[in-house]
Amino acid sequence: MYIITGGAGFIGSYMIQFLNEQGIEDILVVDRLEKGTAYKNLIGLKYIDYVDKEDFLEQVIGQDFSGDDVEAVIHMGACSATTEMNADYLMENNYRYSQHLALWCNQHKVRYIYASSAATYGDGAQGYSDQVDLLQFKPLNPYGFSKYAFDLWMERQGFLSNMVGLKFFNVYGPKEDHKDDMRSVVNKAFDQIKEDGLVKLFKSHKEGYEDGMQLRDFVYIKDICEVMWFFLQKKKLGGVYNLGTGQARSFKDLVTATFVALDLEPNIEYIPMPEHLQDKYQYFTQADMEKLQKAGYNKPFTALEEGVRDYVQNYLSLRP
């Protein structure tokens, strides 16, 4: 059995779909559906049961949950809002919860794959290498800190010898509609184009970057699942790995690709960035992918234009 926390979320639910495509249905979904529309992500998927995340944690802590038939825990459950300022909540939800699962997996000899984040790198001044001292980075927000702190805890425990953390960069793709303001720029741009015929992007407030030329490592959800599947097969591999494409692209490129996928001429308006974001804004992120390649992963990542076209034409355009 595979246990997927955050199973109704963006990456979690798409991973369930990916496992279904591999013929795997023995999946326990762990999440909380008290509000919002994330439940829609589970429609059409095959799994054996659903458990509330707090009920599941109680079973784990109380040792009421046997690990005998568990193949892996894929821990995607977390608050991923970079705008969440309640650090106590983030440490309880992202850090402490993840600790309990790691300890349980270690006790029961169960494969553990968890979501870290590129937000742990902060402003990028120390680079984006996953092959250096984890302690050197300086996250810019409480969310990034919660992930950073957990990476360090995993390292201190010695768990990274056979457990895997994945530092997701800018993921986009199907099943993210419920994320509201944390949706990808592709998703937001598609809606803006349909409603207004244009897309608004932030102006640059940093010398050396033109408007719309802020750079990110955009990675398609399908590639994310392929990498997690790789680590599910390679059970002896451990460590924290970057998960981007290794190629930074601009927001202008991303939005232009969205217009092109809709067979429209680009129409972009540049607006001032809110002052409270200006000193916390990342102008460049790019995953160093050498460590993953050395581990034996050699599948090519989806090119930006190809991923955006697939997402727009085969998913976003088909929404009711």
Coordinates of C-alpha atoms in Angstrom, one line a residue:
M1 CA 0.0 0.0 0.0
Y2 CA 1.1 3.5 -0.8
I3 CA 0.1 6.3 1.7
I4 CA -0.1 9.8 0.1
T5 CA -0.6 12.8 2.4
G6 CA -2.0 15.9 0.8
G7 CA -3.6 13.4 -1.4
A8 CA -6.3 15.8 -2.5
G9 CA -3.8 18.5 -3.2
F10 CA -2.0 19.5 -6.4
I11 CA 1.0 17.2 -6.4
G12 CA -0.5 14.5 -4.2
S13 CA -3.6 13.9 -6.3
Y14 CA -1.7 13.9 -9.6
M15 CA 0.7 11.3 -8.1
I16 CA -2.4 9.2 -7.3
Q17 CA -3.4 9.5 -11.0
F18 CA 0.2 8.6 -12.0
L19 CA 0.1 5.5 -9.8
N20 CA -3.3 4.5 -11.2
E21 CA -1.7 4.7 -14.7
Q22 CA 0.9 2.2 -13.4
G23 CA -1.9 -0.2 -12.3
I24 CA -1.6 0.7 -8.6
E25 CA -4.8 1.3 -6.7
D26 CA -3.8 0.2 -3.2
I27 CA -3.5 3.8 -2.0
L28 CA -4.5 5.4 1.2
V29 CA -5.4 9.1 0.8
V30 CA -4.6 11.4 3.8
D31 CA -5.8 15.0 3.7
R32 CA -8.4 17.4 5.1
L33 CA -11.4 18.5 3.1
E34 CA -13.1 20.9 5.5
K35 CA -13.3 23.7 2.9
G36 CA -12.6 24.5 -0.6
T37 CA -12.8 22.5 -3.8
A38 CA -9.8 20.1 -3.4
Y39 CA -12.1 17.2 -3.2
K40 CA -12.7 17.5 -6.9
N41 CA -9.1 16.4 -7.5
L42 CA -10.0 12.9 -6.2
I43 CA -13.0 12.4 -8.6
G44 CA -12.2 9.6 -11.0
L45 CA -9.2 8.3 -9.1
K46 CA -8.8 4.8 -7.6
Y47 CA -7.8 4.4 -4.0
I48 CA -8.8 2.1 -1.1
D49 CA -9.6 4.7 1.6
Y50 CA -9.5 8.3 2.7
V51 CA -8.4 9.4 6.2
D52 CA -8.5 12.8 7.8
K53 CA -4.9 14.1 8.4
E54 CA -5.4 14.6 12.1
D55 CA -6.9 11.1 12.6
F56 CA -4.1 9.6 10.6
L57 CA -1.5 11.4 12.8
E58 CA -3.2 10.1 16.0
Q59 CA -2.9 6.6 14.6
V60 CA 0.8 7.1 13.7
I61 CA 1.7 8.6 17.1
G62 CA -0.4 6.0 19.0
Q63 CA 1.2 3.1 17.0
D64 CA -2.3 2.1 15.9
F65 CA -1.2 2.0 12.3
S66 CA 0.8 -1.1 11.2
G67 CA 3.5 -0.6 8.6
D68 CA 3.5 -4.3 7.6
D69 CA 1.9 -3.8 4.2
V70 CA 3.0 -0.2 3.5
E71 CA 5.3 0.2 0.5
A72 CA 5.9 3.9 0.9
V73 CA 4.7 7.2 2.5
I74 CA 4.7 10.0 0.0
H75 CA 4.3 13.1 2.2
M76 CA 3.0 16.0 0.1
G77 CA 0.7 17.4 2.8
A78 CA 1.7 20.9 4.0
C79 CA 0.7 24.5 4.0
S80 CA 2.5 25.8 0.9
A81 CA 1.5 29.4 1.1
T82 CA 4.6 31.6 1.0
T83 CA 2.3 34.5 2.3
E84 CA 1.4 32.6 5.5
M85 CA 3.0 34.5 8.4
N86 CA 1.9 32.4 11.3
A87 CA 5.2 30.6 11.9
D88 CA 3.8 28.6 14.8
Y89 CA 1.1 27.1 12.6
L90 CA 3.7 26.3 9.9
M91 CA 6.1 24.7 12.3
E92 CA 3.3 22.5 13.7
N93 CA 1.8 21.7 10.3
N94 CA 4.9 21.4 8.1
Y95 CA 7.7 20.6 10.5
R96 CA 6.3 18.6 13.5
Y97 CA 3.8 16.6 11.4
S98 CA 6.6 15.6 9.0
Q99 CA 8.8 14.5 11.9
H100 CA 6.1 12.1 13.3
L101 CA 5.8 10.5 9.8
A102 CA 9.6 10.2 9.4
L103 CA 10.0 8.6 12.8
W104 CA 7.2 6.1 12.0
C105 CA 8.7 5.3 8.6
N106 CA 12.1 4.7 10.2
Q107 CA 10.7 2.4 12.8
H108 CA 8.7 0.4 10.3
K109 CA 11.4 0.4 7.6
V110 CA 9.0 2.2 5.1
R111 CA 10.2 4.3 2.2
Y112 CA 9.7 8.0 2.9
I113 CA 9.5 10.7 0.2
Y114 CA 8.6 14.2 1.3
A115 CA 8.2 17.6 -0.2
S116 CA 10.9 20.1 0.6
S117 CA 11.0 23.4 -1.4
A118 CA 13.1 25.7 -3.4
A119 CA 11.9 28.4 -0.9
T120 CA 14.6 27.0 1.5
Y121 CA 17.2 28.7 -0.7
G122 CA 16.0 32.2 0.1
D123 CA 17.1 34.9 -2.3
G124 CA 19.5 32.7 -4.1
A125 CA 22.6 34.5 -2.9
Q126 CA 24.1 31.2 -1.8
G127 CA 23.1 29.5 -5.0
Y128 CA 20.7 26.6 -5.7
S129 CA 22.9 23.6 -5.2
D130 CA 21.6 20.5 -3.4
Q131 CA 25.2 19.3 -2.9
V132 CA 26.3 21.8 -0.3
D133 CA 25.8 22.4 3.4
L134 CA 22.0 22.7 4.0
L135 CA 22.7 25.1 6.9
Q136 CA 24.1 27.9 4.8
F137 CA 20.7 28.9 3.2
K138 CA 18.6 31.8 4.5
P139 CA 14.8 31.4 3.8
L140 CA 12.9 34.6 3.2
N141 CA 9.6 33.6 4.8
P142 CA 8.1 31.4 7.5
Y143 CA 7.1 28.7 4.9
G144 CA 10.6 28.4 3.6
F145 CA 11.9 28.3 7.1
S146 CA 9.6 25.4 8.1
K147 CA 10.9 23.3 5.1
Y148 CA 14.5 24.4 5.8
A149 CA 14.2 23.4 9.5
F150 CA 12.8 20.0 8.6
D151 CA 15.6 19.3 6.0
L152 CA 18.1 20.0 8.8
W153 CA 16.3 17.8 11.3
M154 CA 16.3 14.9 8.8
E155 CA 20.0 15.4 8.2
R156 CA 20.7 15.4 12.0
Q157 CA 18.7 12.2 12.5
G158 CA 20.7 10.4 9.8
F159 CA 17.4 9.7 7.9
L160 CA 18.6 11.1 4.6
S161 CA 20.7 8.0 4.0
N162 CA 17.6 6.2 2.8
M163 CA 14.8 8.8 2.8
V164 CA 14.3 11.4 0.1
G165 CA 13.4 15.1 0.2
L166 CA 12.5 16.9 -3.0
K167 CA 13.0 20.6 -3.3
F168 CA 10.3 21.6 -5.7
F169 CA 10.8 24.7 -7.8
N170 CA 7.9 26.3 -9.7
V171 CA 5.5 23.5 -10.4
Y172 CA 2.6 24.0 -12.8
G173 CA 0.0 21.7 -14.2
P174 CA -3.4 20.0 -13.8
K175 CA -5.2 19.8 -10.4
E176 CA -4.1 23.1 -9.0
D177 CA -7.3 25.0 -9.4
H178 CA -8.1 24.9 -5.7
K179 CA -4.9 26.7 -4.7
D180 CA -6.4 30.2 -5.2
D181 CA -3.7 32.8 -5.1
M182 CA -0.9 30.1 -4.9
R183 CA -1.9 28.7 -8.4
S184 CA 0.8 28.8 -11.1
V185 CA 1.2 31.8 -13.3
V186 CA 0.0 29.6 -16.3
N187 CA -3.3 28.9 -14.5
K188 CA -3.8 32.6 -13.6
A189 CA -2.7 33.8 -17.0
F190 CA -5.2 31.5 -18.7
D191 CA -8.1 32.9 -16.6
Q192 CA -6.9 36.5 -17.2
I193 CA -6.8 35.9 -21.0
K194 CA -10.3 34.4 -21.0
E195 CA -11.7 37.3 -18.9
D196 CA -9.8 40.3 -20.0
G197 CA -7.8 39.4 -23.1
L198 CA -4.5 40.3 -21.4
V199 CA -2.2 39.2 -18.7
K200 CA -0.7 41.4 -15.9
L201 CA 2.8 40.9 -14.8
F202 CA 4.9 42.7 -12.2
K203 CA 7.3 45.3 -13.4
S204 CA 11.0 44.8 -12.5
H205 CA 12.3 46.8 -9.5
K206 CA 15.9 45.5 -9.9
E207 CA 18.6 46.8 -12.1
G208 CA 19.6 44.3 -14.8
Y209 CA 16.1 42.8 -15.2
E210 CA 13.6 44.2 -17.6
D211 CA 9.9 44.0 -17.0
G212 CA 8.6 40.4 -17.2
M213 CA 12.2 39.1 -17.4
Q214 CA 12.3 37.8 -13.8
L215 CA 13.4 34.2 -14.1
R216 CA 12.1 31.0 -12.6
D217 CA 12.7 27.3 -13.0
F218 CA 9.2 26.2 -14.1
V219 CA 8.7 22.4 -14.0
Y220 CA 5.7 20.4 -15.2
I221 CA 3.7 18.2 -12.8
K222 CA 4.2 15.2 -15.0
D223 CA 7.9 15.4 -14.6
I224 CA 7.5 15.7 -10.8
C225 CA 5.6 12.4 -10.7
E226 CA 8.2 10.7 -13.0
V227 CA 11.0 11.6 -10.5
M228 CA 9.0 10.4 -7.5
W229 CA 8.4 7.1 -9.3
F230 CA 12.1 6.8 -9.9
F231 CA 12.8 7.1 -6.2
L232 CA 10.1 4.6 -5.4
Q233 CA 11.9 2.1 -7.5
K234 CA 15.4 3.1 -6.3
K235 CA 14.8 2.3 -2.6
K236 CA 18.4 2.6 -1.5
L237 CA 18.8 6.2 -2.6
G238 CA 18.5 8.9 0.0
G239 CA 19.1 12.6 0.3
V240 CA 17.7 16.0 -0.5
Y241 CA 17.3 16.6 -4.3
N242 CA 16.4 19.6 -6.4
L243 CA 13.4 19.1 -8.6
G244 CA 13.2 21.7 -11.3
T245 CA 14.3 21.5 -15.0
G246 CA 17.7 23.1 -14.5
Q247 CA 16.7 25.9 -17.0
A248 CA 15.4 29.2 -15.8
R249 CA 12.8 30.9 -18.0
S250 CA 11.2 34.3 -17.8
F251 CA 7.6 35.1 -16.8
K252 CA 7.3 36.7 -20.2
D253 CA 8.2 33.4 -21.8
L254 CA 5.7 31.6 -19.7
V255 CA 2.8 34.0 -20.5
T256 CA 3.8 34.2 -24.2
A257 CA 3.6 30.4 -24.4
T258 CA 0.1 30.5 -22.8
F259 CA -1.1 33.0 -25.5
V260 CA 0.5 30.8 -28.2
A261 CA -1.2 27.7 -26.9
L262 CA -4.5 29.6 -27.3
D263 CA -3.5 30.7 -30.8
L264 CA -3.5 34.4 -29.7
E265 CA -1.1 37.3 -30.0
P266 CA 0.6 38.1 -26.6
N267 CA -1.0 41.0 -24.8
I268 CA 0.9 41.7 -21.5
E269 CA 0.5 44.7 -19.2
Y270 CA 3.2 45.4 -16.6
I271 CA 2.1 46.7 -13.2
P272 CA 4.0 47.9 -10.2
M273 CA 5.0 45.3 -7.6
P274 CA 3.5 45.8 -4.2
E275 CA 6.0 47.5 -1.8
H276 CA 5.8 44.7 0.8
L277 CA 7.0 42.2 -1.8
Q278 CA 9.8 44.2 -3.3
D279 CA 12.5 43.3 -0.7
K280 CA 11.4 39.7 -0.6
Y281 CA 11.1 39.0 -4.3
Q282 CA 13.3 36.4 -6.1
Y283 CA 14.5 37.5 -9.5
F284 CA 16.2 34.3 -10.4
T285 CA 15.8 30.6 -9.5
Q286 CA 17.4 27.7 -11.3
A287 CA 17.8 24.2 -9.9
D288 CA 21.2 22.6 -10.1
M289 CA 20.2 19.1 -11.3
E290 CA 23.6 17.4 -11.3
K291 CA 22.9 15.4 -8.1
L292 CA 19.7 13.9 -9.5
Q293 CA 21.5 13.0 -12.7
K294 CA 24.3 11.4 -10.8
A295 CA 21.7 9.3 -8.9
G296 CA 20.7 7.8 -12.3
Y297 CA 17.7 9.8 -13.4
N298 CA 18.2 10.5 -17.1
K299 CA 14.7 11.3 -18.5
P300 CA 14.5 14.7 -20.3
F301 CA 12.3 17.3 -18.6
T302 CA 9.4 18.7 -20.5
A303 CA 10.2 21.9 -22.4
L304 CA 8.3 25.0 -21.2
E305 CA 6.4 25.6 -24.4
E306 CA 5.5 21.9 -24.6
G307 CA 4.3 21.7 -21.0
V308 CA 2.3 24.9 -21.2
R309 CA 0.7 23.8 -24.5
D310 CA -0.3 20.4 -23.0
Y311 CA -1.7 22.1 -19.9
V312 CA -3.7 24.7 -21.7
Q313 CA -5.1 22.7 -24.5
N314 CA -5.7 19.4 -22.8
Y315 CA -6.7 20.5 -19.3
L316 CA -7.4 24.3 -18.8
S317 CA -9.4 24.7 -22.0
L318 CA -11.5 21.6 -21.1
R319 CA -12.6 22.8 -17.7
P320 CA -16.4 23.2 -17.3

